[in-house]
mmCIF file of C-alpha atoms in Angstrom:
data_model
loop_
_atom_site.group_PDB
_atom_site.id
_atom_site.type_symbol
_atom_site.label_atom_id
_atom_site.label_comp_id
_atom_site.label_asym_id
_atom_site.label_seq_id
_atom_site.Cartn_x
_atom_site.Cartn_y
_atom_site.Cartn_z
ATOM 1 C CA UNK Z 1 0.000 0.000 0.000
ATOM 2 C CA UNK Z 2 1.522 3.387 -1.588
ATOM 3 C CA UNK Z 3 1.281 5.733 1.172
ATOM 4 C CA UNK Z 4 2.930 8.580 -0.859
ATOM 5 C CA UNK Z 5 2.449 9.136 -4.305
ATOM 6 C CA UNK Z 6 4.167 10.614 -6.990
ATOM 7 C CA UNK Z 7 1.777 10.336 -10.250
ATOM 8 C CA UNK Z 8 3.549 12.218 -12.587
ATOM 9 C CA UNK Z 9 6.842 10.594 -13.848
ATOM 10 C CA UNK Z 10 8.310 12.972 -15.661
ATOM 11 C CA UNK Z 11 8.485 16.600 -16.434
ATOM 12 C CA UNK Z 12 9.569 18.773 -18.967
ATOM 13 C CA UNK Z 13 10.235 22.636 -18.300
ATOM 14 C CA UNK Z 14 12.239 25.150 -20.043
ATOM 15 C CA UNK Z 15 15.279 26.477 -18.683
ATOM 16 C CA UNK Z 16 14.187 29.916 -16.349
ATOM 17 C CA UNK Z 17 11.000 28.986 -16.178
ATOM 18 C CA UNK Z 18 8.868 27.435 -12.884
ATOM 19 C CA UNK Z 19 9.383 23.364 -12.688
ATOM 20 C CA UNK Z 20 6.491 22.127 -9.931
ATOM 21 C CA UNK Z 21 6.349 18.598 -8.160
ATOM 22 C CA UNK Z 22 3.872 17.638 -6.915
ATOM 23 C CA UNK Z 23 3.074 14.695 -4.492
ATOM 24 C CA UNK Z 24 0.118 12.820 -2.097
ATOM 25 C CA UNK Z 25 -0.341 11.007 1.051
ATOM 26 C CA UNK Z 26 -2.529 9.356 2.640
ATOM 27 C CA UNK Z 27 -1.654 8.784 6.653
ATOM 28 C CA UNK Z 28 -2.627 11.394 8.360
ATOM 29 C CA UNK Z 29 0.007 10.525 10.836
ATOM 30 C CA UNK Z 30 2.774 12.125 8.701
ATOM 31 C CA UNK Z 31 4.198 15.501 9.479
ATOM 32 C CA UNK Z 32 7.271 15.149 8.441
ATOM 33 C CA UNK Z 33 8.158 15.364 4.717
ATOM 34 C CA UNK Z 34 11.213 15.790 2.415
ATOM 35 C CA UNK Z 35 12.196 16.193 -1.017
ATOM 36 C CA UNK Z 36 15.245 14.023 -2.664
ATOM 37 C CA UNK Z 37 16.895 14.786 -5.902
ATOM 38 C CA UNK Z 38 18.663 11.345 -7.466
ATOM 39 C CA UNK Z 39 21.274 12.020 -10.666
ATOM 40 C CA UNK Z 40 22.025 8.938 -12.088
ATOM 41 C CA UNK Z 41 24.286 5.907 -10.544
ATOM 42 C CA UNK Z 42 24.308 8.062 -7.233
ATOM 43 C CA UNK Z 43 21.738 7.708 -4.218
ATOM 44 C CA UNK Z 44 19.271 10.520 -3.388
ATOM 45 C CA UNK Z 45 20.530 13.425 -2.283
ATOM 46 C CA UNK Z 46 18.308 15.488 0.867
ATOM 47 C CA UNK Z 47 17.091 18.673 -0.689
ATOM 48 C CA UNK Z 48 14.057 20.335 1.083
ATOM 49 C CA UNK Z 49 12.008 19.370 3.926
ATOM 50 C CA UNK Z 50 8.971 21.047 5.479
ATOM 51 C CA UNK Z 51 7.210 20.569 8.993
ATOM 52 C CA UNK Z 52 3.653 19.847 9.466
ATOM 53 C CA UNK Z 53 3.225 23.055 11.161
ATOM 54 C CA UNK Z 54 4.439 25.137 8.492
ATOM 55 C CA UNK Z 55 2.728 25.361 4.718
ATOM 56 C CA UNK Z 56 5.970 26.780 3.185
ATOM 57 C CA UNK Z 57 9.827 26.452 3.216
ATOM 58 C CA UNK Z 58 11.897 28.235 0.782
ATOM 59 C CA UNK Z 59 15.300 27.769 0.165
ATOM 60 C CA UNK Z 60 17.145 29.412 -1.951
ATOM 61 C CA UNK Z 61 15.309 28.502 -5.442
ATOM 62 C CA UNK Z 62 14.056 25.853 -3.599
ATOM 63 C CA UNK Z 63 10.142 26.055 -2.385
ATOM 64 C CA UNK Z 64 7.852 23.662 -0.916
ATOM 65 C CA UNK Z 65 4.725 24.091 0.317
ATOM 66 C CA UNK Z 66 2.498 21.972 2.199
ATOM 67 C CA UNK Z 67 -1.319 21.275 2.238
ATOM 68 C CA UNK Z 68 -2.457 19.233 5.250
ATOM 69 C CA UNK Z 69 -6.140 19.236 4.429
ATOM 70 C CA UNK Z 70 -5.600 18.100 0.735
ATOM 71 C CA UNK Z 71 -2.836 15.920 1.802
ATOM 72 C CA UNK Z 72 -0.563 17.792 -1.028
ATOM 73 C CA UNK Z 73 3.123 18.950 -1.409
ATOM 74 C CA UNK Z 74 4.556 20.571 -4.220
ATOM 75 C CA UNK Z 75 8.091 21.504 -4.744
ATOM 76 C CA UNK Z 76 9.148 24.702 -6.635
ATOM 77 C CA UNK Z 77 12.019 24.908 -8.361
ATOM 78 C CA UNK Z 78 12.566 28.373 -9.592
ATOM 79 C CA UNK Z 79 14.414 29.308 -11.846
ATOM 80 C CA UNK Z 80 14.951 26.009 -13.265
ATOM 81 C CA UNK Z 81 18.477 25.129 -14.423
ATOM 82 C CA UNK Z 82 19.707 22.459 -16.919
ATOM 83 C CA UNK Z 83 21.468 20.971 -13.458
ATOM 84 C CA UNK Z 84 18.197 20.820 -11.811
ATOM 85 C CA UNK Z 85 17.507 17.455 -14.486
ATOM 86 C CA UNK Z 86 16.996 14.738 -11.954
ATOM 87 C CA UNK Z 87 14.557 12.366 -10.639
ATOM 88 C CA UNK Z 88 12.832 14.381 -7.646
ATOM 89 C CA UNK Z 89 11.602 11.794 -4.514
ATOM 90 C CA UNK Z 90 9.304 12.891 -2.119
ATOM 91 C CA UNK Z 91 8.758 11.287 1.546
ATOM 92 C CA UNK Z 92 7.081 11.502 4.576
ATOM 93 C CA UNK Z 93 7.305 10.079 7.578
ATOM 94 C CA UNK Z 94 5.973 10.673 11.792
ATOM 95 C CA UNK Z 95 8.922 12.037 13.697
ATOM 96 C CA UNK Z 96 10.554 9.889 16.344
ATOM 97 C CA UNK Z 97 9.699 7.137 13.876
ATOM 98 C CA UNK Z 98 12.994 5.843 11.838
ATOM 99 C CA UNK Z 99 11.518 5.178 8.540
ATOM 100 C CA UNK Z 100 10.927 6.976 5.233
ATOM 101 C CA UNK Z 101 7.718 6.607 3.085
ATOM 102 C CA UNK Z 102 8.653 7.183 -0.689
ATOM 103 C CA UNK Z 103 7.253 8.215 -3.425
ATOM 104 C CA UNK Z 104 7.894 6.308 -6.686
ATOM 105 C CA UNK Z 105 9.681 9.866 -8.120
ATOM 106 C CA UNK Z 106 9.357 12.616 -10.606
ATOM 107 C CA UNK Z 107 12.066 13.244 -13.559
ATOM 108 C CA UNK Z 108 12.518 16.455 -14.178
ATOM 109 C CA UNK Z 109 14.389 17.502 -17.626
ATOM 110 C CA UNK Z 110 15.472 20.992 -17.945
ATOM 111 C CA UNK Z 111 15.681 21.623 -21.564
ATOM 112 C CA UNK Z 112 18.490 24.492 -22.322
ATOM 113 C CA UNK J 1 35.499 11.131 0.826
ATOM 114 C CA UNK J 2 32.527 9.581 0.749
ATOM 115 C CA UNK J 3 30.183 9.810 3.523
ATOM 116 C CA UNK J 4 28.565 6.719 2.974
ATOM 117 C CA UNK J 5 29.511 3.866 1.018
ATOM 118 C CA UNK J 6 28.615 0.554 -0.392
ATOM 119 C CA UNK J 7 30.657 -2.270 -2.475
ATOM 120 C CA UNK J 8 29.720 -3.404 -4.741
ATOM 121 C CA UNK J 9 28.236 -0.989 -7.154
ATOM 122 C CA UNK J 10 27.498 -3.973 -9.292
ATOM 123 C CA UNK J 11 26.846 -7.021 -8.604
ATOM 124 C CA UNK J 12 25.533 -10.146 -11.174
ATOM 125 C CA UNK J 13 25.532 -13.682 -9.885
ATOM 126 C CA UNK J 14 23.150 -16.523 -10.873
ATOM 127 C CA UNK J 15 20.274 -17.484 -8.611
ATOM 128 C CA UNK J 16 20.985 -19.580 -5.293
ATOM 129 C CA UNK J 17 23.908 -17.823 -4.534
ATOM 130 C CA UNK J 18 24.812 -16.350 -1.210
ATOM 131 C CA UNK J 19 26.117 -12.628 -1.648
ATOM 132 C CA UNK J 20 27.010 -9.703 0.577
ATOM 133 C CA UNK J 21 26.494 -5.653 0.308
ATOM 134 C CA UNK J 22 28.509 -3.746 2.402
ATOM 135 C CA UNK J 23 27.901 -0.370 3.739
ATOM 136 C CA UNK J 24 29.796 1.805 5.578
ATOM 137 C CA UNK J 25 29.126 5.389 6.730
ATOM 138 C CA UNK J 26 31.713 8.102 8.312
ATOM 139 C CA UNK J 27 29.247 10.932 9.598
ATOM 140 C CA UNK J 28 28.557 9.188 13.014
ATOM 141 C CA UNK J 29 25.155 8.969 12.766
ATOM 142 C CA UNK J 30 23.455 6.188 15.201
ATOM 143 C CA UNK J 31 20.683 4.608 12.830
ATOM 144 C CA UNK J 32 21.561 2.926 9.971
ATOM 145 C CA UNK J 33 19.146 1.464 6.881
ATOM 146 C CA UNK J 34 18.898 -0.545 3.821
ATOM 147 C CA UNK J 35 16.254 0.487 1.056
ATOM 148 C CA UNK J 36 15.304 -1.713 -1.990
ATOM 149 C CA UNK J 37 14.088 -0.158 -5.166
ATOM 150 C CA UNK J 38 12.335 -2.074 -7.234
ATOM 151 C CA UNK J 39 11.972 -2.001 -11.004
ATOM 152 C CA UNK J 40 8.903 0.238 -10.493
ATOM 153 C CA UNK J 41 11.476 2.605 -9.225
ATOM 154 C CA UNK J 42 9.587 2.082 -5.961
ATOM 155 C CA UNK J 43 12.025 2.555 -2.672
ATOM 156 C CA UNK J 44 11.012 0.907 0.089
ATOM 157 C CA UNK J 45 12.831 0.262 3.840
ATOM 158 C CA UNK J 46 14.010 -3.187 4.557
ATOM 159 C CA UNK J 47 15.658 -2.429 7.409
ATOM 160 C CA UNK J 48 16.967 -0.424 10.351
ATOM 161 C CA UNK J 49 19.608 -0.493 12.631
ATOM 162 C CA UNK J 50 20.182 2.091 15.575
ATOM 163 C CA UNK J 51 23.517 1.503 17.622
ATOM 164 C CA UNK J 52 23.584 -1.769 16.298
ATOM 165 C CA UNK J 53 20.287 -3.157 17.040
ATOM 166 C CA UNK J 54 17.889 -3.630 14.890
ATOM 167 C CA UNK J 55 14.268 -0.989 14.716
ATOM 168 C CA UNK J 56 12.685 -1.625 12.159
ATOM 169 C CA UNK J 57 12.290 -5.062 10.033
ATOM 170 C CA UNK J 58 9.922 -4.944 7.191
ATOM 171 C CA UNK J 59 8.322 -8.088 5.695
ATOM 172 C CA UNK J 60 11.275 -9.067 3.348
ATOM 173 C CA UNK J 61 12.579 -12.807 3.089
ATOM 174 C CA UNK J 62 14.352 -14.282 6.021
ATOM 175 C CA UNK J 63 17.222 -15.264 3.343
ATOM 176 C CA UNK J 64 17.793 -11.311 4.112
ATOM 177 C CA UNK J 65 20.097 -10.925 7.122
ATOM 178 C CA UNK J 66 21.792 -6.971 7.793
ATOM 179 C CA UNK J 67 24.581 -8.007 10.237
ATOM 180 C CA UNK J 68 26.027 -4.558 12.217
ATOM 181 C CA UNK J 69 29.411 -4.824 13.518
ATOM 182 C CA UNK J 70 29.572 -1.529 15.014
ATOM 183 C CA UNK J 71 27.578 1.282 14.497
ATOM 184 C CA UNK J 72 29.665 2.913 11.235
ATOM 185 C CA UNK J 73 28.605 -0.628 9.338
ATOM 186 C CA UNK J 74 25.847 -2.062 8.115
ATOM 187 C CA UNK J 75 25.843 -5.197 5.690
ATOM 188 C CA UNK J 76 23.550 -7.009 3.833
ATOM 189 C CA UNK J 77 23.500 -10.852 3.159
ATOM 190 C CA UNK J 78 21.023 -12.394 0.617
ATOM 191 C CA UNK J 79 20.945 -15.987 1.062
ATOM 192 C CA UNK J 80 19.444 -18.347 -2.070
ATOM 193 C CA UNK J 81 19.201 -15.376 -4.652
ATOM 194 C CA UNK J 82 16.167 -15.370 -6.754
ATOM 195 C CA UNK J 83 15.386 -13.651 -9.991
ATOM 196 C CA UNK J 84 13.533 -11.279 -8.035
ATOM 197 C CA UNK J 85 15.869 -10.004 -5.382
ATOM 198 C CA UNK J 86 16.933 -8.044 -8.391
ATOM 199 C CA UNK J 87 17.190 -4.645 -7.543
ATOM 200 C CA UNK J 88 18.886 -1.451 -6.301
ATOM 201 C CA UNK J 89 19.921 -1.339 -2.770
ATOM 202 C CA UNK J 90 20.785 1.741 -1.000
ATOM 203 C CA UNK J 91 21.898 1.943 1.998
ATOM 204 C CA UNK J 92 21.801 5.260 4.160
ATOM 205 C CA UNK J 93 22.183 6.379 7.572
ATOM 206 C CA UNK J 94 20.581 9.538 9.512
ATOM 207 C CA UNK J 95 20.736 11.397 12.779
ATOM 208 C CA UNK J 96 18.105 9.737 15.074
ATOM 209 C CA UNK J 97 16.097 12.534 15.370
ATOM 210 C CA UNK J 98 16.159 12.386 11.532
ATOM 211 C CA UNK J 99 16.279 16.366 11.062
ATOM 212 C CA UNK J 100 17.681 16.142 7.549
ATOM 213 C CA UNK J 101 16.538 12.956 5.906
ATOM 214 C CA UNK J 102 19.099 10.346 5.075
ATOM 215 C CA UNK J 103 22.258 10.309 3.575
ATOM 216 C CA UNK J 104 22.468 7.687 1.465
ATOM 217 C CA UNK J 105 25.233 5.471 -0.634
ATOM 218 C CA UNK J 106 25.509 5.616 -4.497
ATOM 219 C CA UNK J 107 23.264 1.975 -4.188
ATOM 220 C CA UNK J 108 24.400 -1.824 -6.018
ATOM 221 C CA UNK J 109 22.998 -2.762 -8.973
ATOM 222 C CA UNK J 110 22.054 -6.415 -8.257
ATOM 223 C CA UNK J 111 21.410 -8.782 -11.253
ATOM 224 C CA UNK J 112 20.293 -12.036 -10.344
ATOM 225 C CA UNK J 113 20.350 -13.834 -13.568
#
């Protein structure tokens, strides 16, 4: 049982333009959540993460924003770069609890 | 120098082998884990280690055994390989209070052919 979801699997944006992710859970328990970006042959890197007591967390050209009652996070990337092309994960989990929930990932291509 | 990291990066060997993954982390972090992703590109836990003993245990084969020497290593032995242990394993290891997400290892690339 898929307790995040990704349901896009890829993205296309132009470079300088707004890339958005976008990903669903369904525990209510979560309120913890994270973005990953994965090149290639490496492992996911930690990007962004966001508290369930906040709706937004920027950093840098990095945004995400969180909707508790739709169950909905979206990451911003803005402006998108050619080195933004990645696979994006998002997960969630309860804090104190040692486990990740993934989502099945986003690529995102950044056409020059 | 890498902050986590597993051998081998590759891995092919015919089904009802016995193999090992190794993982080894140098950021001090007390919990330790081993993800699986699937061909669906699906990444799921297997397991989880914190100071050497083991948290978490998700419903994966008992020919799966992570053995933790000391809290900087966690290894994975797959017992009787079958076609569909292939996968990517990553392992990764996190503060407990898990502040910043994981770090994880490049993964291994496991055929089982």
């Amino acid at each position: 049982d898929q307790q995040v979801k990704q349901n896009s699997p890829s993205l296309s944006v132009q470079e300088g333009r707004i890339s958005i992710l976008n990903c669903d859970y369904t525990n209510s328990m979560f309120d913890y959540f994270l973005w990953y970006k994965k090149y290639p042959a490496e492992g996911p890197t930690f990007l962004i993460s966001i508290s369930s007591i906040k709706d937004k967390n920027e950093d840098g050209r990095f945004t995400v924003f969180l909707n508790k009652s739709a169950k909905h996070l979206s990451l911003h990337i803005v402006p998108s770069q050619p080195g933004d092309s990645a696979v994006y994960f998002c997960a969630a989990t309860t804090r104190g609890a040692n486990n990740l929930f993934f989502g099945t990932g986003t690529r995102l291509t950044v056409i020059p | 120098d890498t902050a986590v990291s597993q051998t081998p990066k590759y891995l092919v060997t015919q089904m009802g082998n016995d193999k090992s993954i190794k993982c080894e982390q140098n950021l001090g972090h007390d919990t330790m884990y081993w993800y699986k992703q699937d061909s669906k590109k699906f990444l799921k836990i297997m397991f989880s280690y914190n100071n050497k003993e083991l948290i978490i245990n998700e419903t994966v084969p008992n020919r799966f055994s992570p053995k933790s020497p000391d809290k900087a290593h966690l290894n994975l032995h797959i017992n009787s390989l079958e076609l569909g242990d292939s996968a990517v394993y990553f392992c990764a290891s996190s503060q407990e209070t898990l502040n910043y997400g994981y770090t994880f290892g490049s993964g291994t690339r496991l055929t089982v052919v």
